PDB file of C-alpha atoms in Angstrom:
ATOM      1  CA  MET A   1      -0.015   0.005   0.009  1.00  0.00           C
ATOM      2  CA  ALA A   2       1.448   3.367  -0.972  1.00  0.00           C
ATOM      3  CA  TYR A   3       0.370   5.161   2.151  1.00  0.00           C
ATOM      4  CA  PRO A   4      -0.045   4.046   5.786  1.00  0.00           C
ATOM      5  CA  GLY A   5      -3.680   5.165   5.774  1.00  0.00           C
ATOM      6  CA  TYR A   6      -6.164   7.539   4.287  1.00  0.00           C
ATOM      7  CA  GLY A   7      -7.362   9.022   7.566  1.00  0.00           C
ATOM      8  CA  GLY A   8      -9.953  11.674   8.126  1.00  0.00           C
ATOM      9  CA  TYR A   9     -13.046  11.715  10.233  1.00  0.00           C
ATOM     10  CA  GLY A  10     -15.024   8.575   9.765  1.00  0.00           C
ATOM     11  CA  SER A  11     -12.048   6.537   8.752  1.00  0.00           C
ATOM     12  CA  PRO A  12     -10.723   3.563  10.695  1.00  0.00           C
ATOM     13  CA  MET A  13      -7.344   5.315  10.656  1.00  0.00           C
ATOM     14  CA  ALA A  14      -8.595   8.235  12.770  1.00  0.00           C
ATOM     15  CA  PRO A  15      -7.120   8.278  16.330  1.00  0.00           C
ATOM     16  CA  GLN A  16      -9.508   6.867  18.910  1.00  0.00           C
ATOM     17  CA  GLY A  17      -9.920  10.069  20.950  1.00  0.00           C
ATOM     18  CA  MET A  18     -10.352  12.383  18.031  1.00  0.00           C
ATOM     19  CA  PRO A  19     -13.733  14.156  17.745  1.00  0.00           C
ATOM     20  CA  GLY A  20     -15.932  13.985  14.695  1.00  0.00           C
ATOM     21  CA  GLY A  21     -17.092  10.443  14.191  1.00  0.00           C
ATOM     22  CA  PRO A  22     -18.342   8.676  11.051  1.00  0.00           C
ATOM     23  CA  MET A  23     -20.598  10.729   8.772  1.00  0.00           C
ATOM     24  CA  GLY A  24     -24.159   9.770   9.595  1.00  0.00           C
ATOM     25  CA  GLN A  25     -23.404   9.011  13.177  1.00  0.00           C
ATOM     26  CA  ARG A  26     -25.853  10.288  15.813  1.00  0.00           C
ATOM     27  CA  LEU A  27     -25.216  13.895  16.772  1.00  0.00           C
ATOM     28  CA  PRO A  28     -23.692  14.473  20.129  1.00  0.00           C
ATOM     29  CA  ASN A  29     -25.867  16.084  22.766  1.00  0.00           C
ATOM     30  CA  HIS A  30     -24.065  19.353  22.434  1.00  0.00           C
ATOM     31  CA  MET A  31     -22.017  21.156  19.806  1.00  0.00           C
ATOM     32  CA  SER A  32     -18.900  23.072  20.521  1.00  0.00           C
ATOM     33  CA  GLY A  33     -18.861  26.805  20.609  1.00  0.00           C
ATOM     34  CA  PRO A  34     -20.779  29.405  22.613  1.00  0.00           C
ATOM     35  CA  MET A  35     -24.074  27.685  22.076  1.00  0.00           C
ATOM     36  CA  LEU A  36     -26.307  25.422  24.024  1.00  0.00           C
ATOM     37  CA  GLY A  37     -29.153  24.389  21.830  1.00  0.00           C
ATOM     38  CA  PRO A  38     -29.411  21.433  19.407  1.00  0.00           C
ATOM     39  CA  MET A  39     -26.982  23.047  16.989  1.00  0.00           C
ATOM     40  CA  GLY A  40     -24.673  23.943  19.784  1.00  0.00           C
ATOM     41  CA  GLY A  41     -26.356  27.380  20.301  1.00  0.00           C
ATOM     42  CA  ALA A  42     -28.572  29.076  22.757  1.00  0.00           C
ATOM     43  CA  GLN A  43     -32.181  28.001  22.437  1.00  0.00           C
ATOM     44  CA  PRO A  44     -33.787  30.357  19.930  1.00  0.00           C
ATOM     45  CA  HIS A  45     -36.525  32.706  20.940  1.00  0.00           C
ATOM     46  CA  GLY A  46     -39.256  34.495  19.014  1.00  0.00           C
ATOM     47  CA  GLY A  47     -38.147  34.522  15.370  1.00  0.00           C
ATOM     48  CA  GLY A  48     -35.507  31.862  15.982  1.00  0.00           C
ATOM     49  CA  TYR A  49     -35.337  28.520  14.251  1.00  0.00           C
ATOM     50  CA  ALA A  50     -37.263  26.524  16.840  1.00  0.00           C
ATOM     51  CA  ALA A  51     -40.409  28.518  16.047  1.00  0.00           C
ATOM     52  CA  TYR A  52     -40.509  26.741  12.702  1.00  0.00           C
ATOM     53  CA  GLY A  53     -40.117  23.279  14.102  1.00  0.00           C
ATOM     54  CA  ALA A  54     -43.694  22.206  13.272  1.00  0.00           C
ATOM     55  CA  GLY A  55     -42.872  22.610   9.561  1.00  0.00           C
ATOM     56  CA  TYR A  56     -43.152  19.634   7.162  1.00  0.00           C
ATOM     57  CA  GLN A  57     -45.957  17.245   7.672  1.00  0.00           C
ATOM     58  CA  GLY A  58     -46.074  13.617   6.686  1.00  0.00           C
ATOM     59  CA  PRO A  59     -48.779  11.865   4.687  1.00  0.00           C
ATOM     60  CA  TYR A  60     -52.338  12.688   5.709  1.00  0.00           C
ATOM     61  CA  GLY A  61     -51.186  15.428   8.050  1.00  0.00           C
ATOM     62  CA  ALA A  62     -49.049  13.110  10.203  1.00  0.00           C
ATOM     63  CA  ALA A  63     -46.042  14.665  11.750  1.00  0.00           C
ATOM     64  CA  SER A  64     -42.695  13.771  10.052  1.00  0.00           C
ATOM     65  CA  PRO A  65     -40.674  11.067  11.776  1.00  0.00           C
ATOM     66  CA  ALA A  66     -37.902  13.632  12.111  1.00  0.00           C
ATOM     67  CA  ALA A  67     -40.199  16.041  13.955  1.00  0.00           C
ATOM     68  CA  ASN A  68     -38.906  14.766  17.342  1.00  0.00           C
ATOM     69  CA  ASP A  69     -35.288  15.319  16.346  1.00  0.00           C
ATOM     70  CA  PRO A  70     -33.815  18.439  17.956  1.00  0.00           C
ATOM     71  CA  MET A  71     -32.196  19.433  14.654  1.00  0.00           C
ATOM     72  CA  TRP A  72     -35.479  19.301  12.811  1.00  0.00           C
ATOM     73  CA  GLY A  73     -36.666  22.818  13.768  1.00  0.00           C
ATOM     74  CA  TYR A  74     -33.434  24.289  12.554  1.00  0.00           C
ATOM     75  CA  PHE A  75     -33.656  22.473   9.327  1.00  0.00           C
ATOM     76  CA  THR A  76     -37.225  23.335   8.518  1.00  0.00           C
ATOM     77  CA  ALA A  77     -36.554  26.978   9.308  1.00  0.00           C
ATOM     78  CA  ILE A  78     -34.154  27.316   6.406  1.00  0.00           C
ATOM     79  CA  ALA A  79     -35.191  24.590   3.944  1.00  0.00           C
ATOM     80  CA  GLY A  80     -37.002  25.534   0.796  1.00  0.00           C
ATOM     81  CA  GLN A  81     -40.372  24.311  -0.365  1.00  0.00           C
ATOM     82  CA  ASP A  82     -38.595  21.203  -1.718  1.00  0.00           C
ATOM     83  CA  GLY A  83     -37.472  20.315   1.794  1.00  0.00           C
ATOM     84  CA  GLU A  84     -33.819  20.736   0.980  1.00  0.00           C
ATOM     85  CA  VAL A  85     -31.147  23.302   1.834  1.00  0.00           C
ATOM     86  CA  ASP A  86     -28.962  25.109  -0.675  1.00  0.00           C
ATOM     87  CA  ALA A  87     -25.644  26.903  -0.118  1.00  0.00           C
ATOM     88  CA  VAL A  88     -27.225  30.342   0.528  1.00  0.00           C
ATOM     89  CA  GLU A  89     -29.635  28.870   3.055  1.00  0.00           C
ATOM     90  CA  LEU A  90     -26.891  26.916   4.747  1.00  0.00           C
ATOM     91  CA  GLN A  91     -24.668  29.948   5.044  1.00  0.00           C
ATOM     92  CA  ARG A  92     -27.558  31.938   6.667  1.00  0.00           C
ATOM     93  CA  CYS A  93     -28.277  29.069   9.036  1.00  0.00           C
ATOM     94  CA  LEU A  94     -24.618  28.745  10.137  1.00  0.00           C
ATOM     95  CA  THR A  95     -24.197  32.506  10.518  1.00  0.00           C
ATOM     96  CA  GLN A  96     -27.431  33.066  12.471  1.00  0.00           C
ATOM     97  CA  ALA A  97     -26.751  30.037  14.656  1.00  0.00           C
ATOM     98  CA  GLY A  98     -23.338  31.448  15.500  1.00  0.00           C
ATOM     99  CA  PHE A  99     -21.663  28.086  14.800  1.00  0.00           C
ATOM    100  CA  THR A 100     -18.268  29.698  14.127  1.00  0.00           C
ATOM    101  CA  GLY A 101     -18.487  31.535  17.433  1.00  0.00           C
ATOM    102  CA  THR A 102     -15.717  34.237  17.496  1.00  0.00           C
ATOM    103  CA  TYR A 103     -14.391  33.137  14.164  1.00  0.00           C
ATOM    104  CA  SER A 104     -15.375  34.764  10.937  1.00  0.00           C
ATOM    105  CA  PRO A 105     -18.621  33.319   9.286  1.00  0.00           C
ATOM    106  CA  PHE A 106     -18.274  30.740   6.549  1.00  0.00           C
ATOM    107  CA  SER A 107     -17.973  32.047   3.033  1.00  0.00           C
ATOM    108  CA  LEU A 108     -20.629  31.139   0.430  1.00  0.00           C
ATOM    109  CA  GLU A 109     -17.966  29.119  -1.455  1.00  0.00           C
ATOM    110  CA  THR A 110     -17.186  26.989   1.596  1.00  0.00           C
ATOM    111  CA  CYS A 111     -20.859  26.396   2.121  1.00  0.00           C
ATOM    112  CA  ARG A 112     -21.116  25.229  -1.485  1.00  0.00           C
ATOM    113  CA  ILE A 113     -18.376  22.604  -1.081  1.00  0.00           C
ATOM    114  CA  MET A 114     -19.921  21.483   2.208  1.00  0.00           C
ATOM    115  CA  ILE A 115     -23.071  20.641   0.346  1.00  0.00           C
ATOM    116  CA  ALA A 116     -21.042  19.068  -2.487  1.00  0.00           C
ATOM    117  CA  MET A 117     -19.396  16.753  -0.045  1.00  0.00           C
ATOM    118  CA  LEU A 118     -22.716  15.106   0.761  1.00  0.00           C
ATOM    119  CA  ASP A 119     -24.571  15.798  -2.566  1.00  0.00           C
ATOM    120  CA  ARG A 120     -24.697  12.259  -3.760  1.00  0.00           C
ATOM    121  CA  ASP A 121     -27.461  12.958  -6.360  1.00  0.00           C
ATOM    122  CA  PHE A 122     -25.798  16.166  -7.628  1.00  0.00           C
ATOM    123  CA  THR A 123     -28.823  18.439  -6.953  1.00  0.00           C
ATOM    124  CA  GLY A 124     -26.648  21.115  -5.319  1.00  0.00           C
ATOM    125  CA  LYS A 125     -28.715  20.798  -2.133  1.00  0.00           C
ATOM    126  CA  MET A 126     -28.933  18.620   1.002  1.00  0.00           C
ATOM    127  CA  GLY A 127     -31.821  16.919   2.820  1.00  0.00           C
ATOM    128  CA  PHE A 128     -32.286  16.465   6.533  1.00  0.00           C
ATOM    129  CA  THR A 129     -30.087  13.416   6.850  1.00  0.00           C
ATOM    130  CA  GLU A 130     -27.167  15.132   5.113  1.00  0.00           C
ATOM    131  CA  PHE A 131     -27.739  18.274   7.172  1.00  0.00           C
ATOM    132  CA  LYS A 132     -27.195  16.196  10.342  1.00  0.00           C
ATOM    133  CA  GLU A 133     -24.155  14.448   8.797  1.00  0.00           C
ATOM    134  CA  LEU A 134     -22.638  17.799   8.005  1.00  0.00           C
ATOM    135  CA  PHE A 135     -22.923  19.027  11.649  1.00  0.00           C
ATOM    136  CA  VAL A 136     -21.202  15.877  12.902  1.00  0.00           C
ATOM    137  CA  ALA A 137     -18.195  16.666  10.617  1.00  0.00           C
ATOM    138  CA  LEU A 138     -18.230  20.401  11.348  1.00  0.00           C
ATOM    139  CA  ASN A 139     -18.238  19.754  15.136  1.00  0.00           C
ATOM    140  CA  GLY A 140     -15.209  17.495  14.814  1.00  0.00           C
ATOM    141  CA  TRP A 141     -13.347  19.859  12.569  1.00  0.00           C
ATOM    142  CA  LYS A 142     -14.057  22.796  14.846  1.00  0.00           C
ATOM    143  CA  GLN A 143     -12.798  20.909  17.938  1.00  0.00           C
ATOM    144  CA  ASN A 144      -9.688  19.936  16.027  1.00  0.00           C
ATOM    145  CA  PHE A 145      -9.072  23.555  14.951  1.00  0.00           C
ATOM    146  CA  THR A 146      -9.560  25.053  18.393  1.00  0.00           C
ATOM    147  CA  MET A 147      -7.087  22.487  19.792  1.00  0.00           C
ATOM    148  CA  PHE A 148      -4.397  24.164  17.719  1.00  0.00           C
ATOM    149  CA  ASP A 149      -5.681  27.759  17.816  1.00  0.00           C
ATOM    150  CA  ARG A 150      -4.392  28.219  21.337  1.00  0.00           C
ATOM    151  CA  ASP A 151      -4.376  31.991  21.292  1.00  0.00           C
ATOM    152  CA  ARG A 152      -7.970  32.054  19.978  1.00  0.00           C
ATOM    153  CA  SER A 153      -7.011  34.308  17.098  1.00  0.00           C
ATOM    154  CA  GLY A 154      -9.136  32.450  14.597  1.00  0.00           C
ATOM    155  CA  THR A 155      -6.097  31.283  12.741  1.00  0.00           C
ATOM    156  CA  ILE A 156      -3.437  28.584  13.013  1.00  0.00           C
ATOM    157  CA  GLU A 157       0.114  28.590  11.736  1.00  0.00           C
ATOM    158  CA  GLN A 158       1.447  26.499   8.906  1.00  0.00           C
ATOM    159  CA  HIS A 159       3.110  23.898  11.091  1.00  0.00           C
ATOM    160  CA  GLU A 160      -0.014  23.598  13.140  1.00  0.00           C
ATOM    161  CA  MET A 161      -2.045  22.964  10.019  1.00  0.00           C
ATOM    162  CA  ASN A 162       0.268  20.067   9.307  1.00  0.00           C
ATOM    163  CA  GLN A 163      -0.291  18.750  12.765  1.00  0.00           C
ATOM    164  CA  ALA A 164      -4.084  19.166  12.440  1.00  0.00           C
ATOM    165  CA  ILE A 165      -4.137  17.145   9.242  1.00  0.00           C
ATOM    166  CA  SER A 166      -2.077  14.428  10.844  1.00  0.00           C
ATOM    167  CA  ALA A 167      -4.304  14.463  13.955  1.00  0.00           C
ATOM    168  CA  MET A 168      -7.285  13.638  11.669  1.00  0.00           C
ATOM    169  CA  GLY A 169      -5.425  10.457  10.521  1.00  0.00           C
ATOM    170  CA  TYR A 170      -4.312  11.627   7.053  1.00  0.00           C
ATOM    171  CA  ARG A 171      -0.880  10.354   5.923  1.00  0.00           C
ATOM    172  CA  ILE A 172       0.294  12.452   2.993  1.00  0.00           C
ATOM    173  CA  SER A 173       3.637  13.451   1.677  1.00  0.00           C
ATOM    174  CA  PRO A 174       5.479  16.661   2.627  1.00  0.00           C
ATOM    175  CA  GLN A 175       5.034  17.834  -0.970  1.00  0.00           C
ATOM    176  CA  ALA A 176       1.293  17.414  -0.756  1.00  0.00           C
ATOM    177  CA  LEU A 177       1.219  19.214   2.672  1.00  0.00           C
ATOM    178  CA  ASN A 178       3.187  22.059   1.177  1.00  0.00           C
ATOM    179  CA  ALA A 179       0.710  22.368  -1.667  1.00  0.00           C
ATOM    180  CA  ILE A 180      -2.193  22.443   0.795  1.00  0.00           C
ATOM    181  CA  ILE A 181      -0.513  25.187   2.882  1.00  0.00           C
ATOM    182  CA  LYS A 182       0.183  27.286  -0.269  1.00  0.00           C
ATOM    183  CA  ARG A 183      -3.485  26.868  -1.311  1.00  0.00           C
ATOM    184  CA  TYR A 184      -5.148  27.755   1.994  1.00  0.00           C
ATOM    185  CA  ASN A 185      -2.835  30.197   3.853  1.00  0.00           C
ATOM    186  CA  LYS A 186      -3.318  33.941   3.938  1.00  0.00           C
ATOM    187  CA  GLY A 187      -0.277  35.869   5.084  1.00  0.00           C
ATOM    188  CA  GLY A 188       1.285  32.714   6.420  1.00  0.00           C
ATOM    189  CA  ARG A 189      -1.785  31.739   8.541  1.00  0.00           C
ATOM    190  CA  ILE A 190      -4.816  29.515   7.964  1.00  0.00           C
ATOM    191  CA  TYR A 191      -8.209  30.952   8.923  1.00  0.00           C
ATOM    192  CA  PHE A 192     -11.100  28.759  10.173  1.00  0.00           C
ATOM    193  CA  ASP A 193     -13.132  29.115   6.997  1.00  0.00           C
ATOM    194  CA  ASP A 194     -10.134  28.019   4.815  1.00  0.00           C
ATOM    195  CA  TYR A 195      -9.334  25.222   7.266  1.00  0.00           C
ATOM    196  CA  VAL A 196     -12.884  23.868   6.950  1.00  0.00           C
ATOM    197  CA  ALA A 197     -12.779  24.150   3.097  1.00  0.00           C
ATOM    198  CA  CYS A 198      -9.490  22.158   3.162  1.00  0.00           C
ATOM    199  CA  CYS A 199     -11.040  19.500   5.435  1.00  0.00           C
ATOM    200  CA  VAL A 200     -14.110  19.144   3.135  1.00  0.00           C
ATOM    201  CA  LYS A 201     -11.893  18.668   0.071  1.00  0.00           C
ATOM    202  CA  LEU A 202      -9.531  16.292   1.822  1.00  0.00           C
ATOM    203  CA  ARG A 203     -12.435  14.149   3.005  1.00  0.00           C
ATOM    204  CA  THR A 204     -14.323  14.172  -0.279  1.00  0.00           C
ATOM    205  CA  LEU A 205     -11.330  13.379  -2.511  1.00  0.00           C
ATOM    206  CA  THR A 206     -10.203  10.726  -0.056  1.00  0.00           C
ATOM    207  CA  ASP A 207     -13.682   9.136  -0.111  1.00  0.00           C
ATOM    208  CA  HIS A 208     -13.679   9.164  -3.985  1.00  0.00           C
ATOM    209  CA  PHE A 209     -10.246   7.537  -3.897  1.00  0.00           C
ATOM    210  CA  LYS A 210     -11.119   4.958  -1.338  1.00  0.00           C
ATOM    211  CA  ARG A 211     -14.260   3.783  -3.245  1.00  0.00           C
ATOM    212  CA  ARG A 212     -12.065   3.127  -6.271  1.00  0.00           C
ATOM    213  CA  ASP A 213      -9.123   1.594  -4.342  1.00  0.00           C
ATOM    214  CA  THR A 214     -11.000  -1.651  -3.717  1.00  0.00           C
ATOM    215  CA  MET A 215      -7.701  -3.577  -3.094  1.00  0.00           C
ATOM    216  CA  GLN A 216      -6.454  -0.889  -0.672  1.00  0.00           C
ATOM    217  CA  GLN A 217      -3.192  -0.655  -2.651  1.00  0.00           C
ATOM    218  CA  GLY A 218      -2.910   3.208  -2.515  1.00  0.00           C
ATOM    219  CA  SER A 219      -3.276   3.607  -6.210  1.00  0.00           C
ATOM    220  CA  VAL A 220      -6.280   3.672  -8.635  1.00  0.00           C
ATOM    221  CA  HIS A 221      -7.012   4.190 -12.311  1.00  0.00           C
ATOM    222  CA  PHE A 222      -9.204   7.178 -13.192  1.00  0.00           C
ATOM    223  CA  GLY A 223     -10.862   7.705 -16.462  1.00  0.00           C
ATOM    224  CA  TYR A 224     -10.672  11.322 -17.586  1.00  0.00           C
ATOM    225  CA  ASP A 225     -14.400  12.057 -17.218  1.00  0.00           C
ATOM    226  CA  ASP A 226     -14.441  10.299 -13.789  1.00  0.00           C
ATOM    227  CA  PHE A 227     -11.485  12.413 -12.642  1.00  0.00           C
ATOM    228  CA  ILE A 228     -13.125  15.655 -13.703  1.00  0.00           C
ATOM    229  CA  LEU A 229     -16.398  14.663 -11.952  1.00  0.00           C
ATOM    230  CA  CYS A 230     -14.607  13.912  -8.753  1.00  0.00           C
ATOM    231  CA  THR A 231     -12.450  16.982  -8.641  1.00  0.00           C
ATOM    232  CA  MET A 232     -14.701  19.643 -10.157  1.00  0.00           C
ATOM    233  CA  ALA A 233     -17.686  18.762  -8.123  1.00  0.00           C
ATOM    234  CA  ILE A 234     -15.942  20.361  -5.083  1.00  0.00           C
TER     235      ILE A 234
END
């Protein structure tokens, strides 16, 4: 095998104590950050998300099975009439919920690739299940970032980015790490938004690779169109 392991949240290679379990895993009872509600924030009041929790109804007026889920109210508050969330709606949700805390809000481009990571039917949107999966990953990535952002500046240094990637279980060459740093640093430091964008791409591309590396040899054959589909989607 060309590499010791692929790593990343949800991979068997991830260290045992590392936050951010497999995608689709049950959400923890609390999210990190200055928030106490289902999304890790203070329980909303008045015009907050919870007021919309009685949204979508099942057949014949029955409540949706997800209605008892604490995340359901947040989802229905931002989802369109089709019951899915696009990048603009996701950005608004994350910003209003204060998920990033003292860090800068997520950019629209980062929200787009968050959706692309879970957009298995290529609609450009995510449903409730994917919405929950995303928050599991985001919670893990945020905890990993804050572990290295010791001065709470909202940034980490280049060598800390290397450590953060290793802490998630990825085993990549120094050349690849250097390329990542060049791509995502601003003035020699990596901001939380860029860090999450990097994590999304690392996870998504690794997942694409693993599905094709059925023999776990660390190498695969990509057709040109398949390669473009995997890389350009994010």
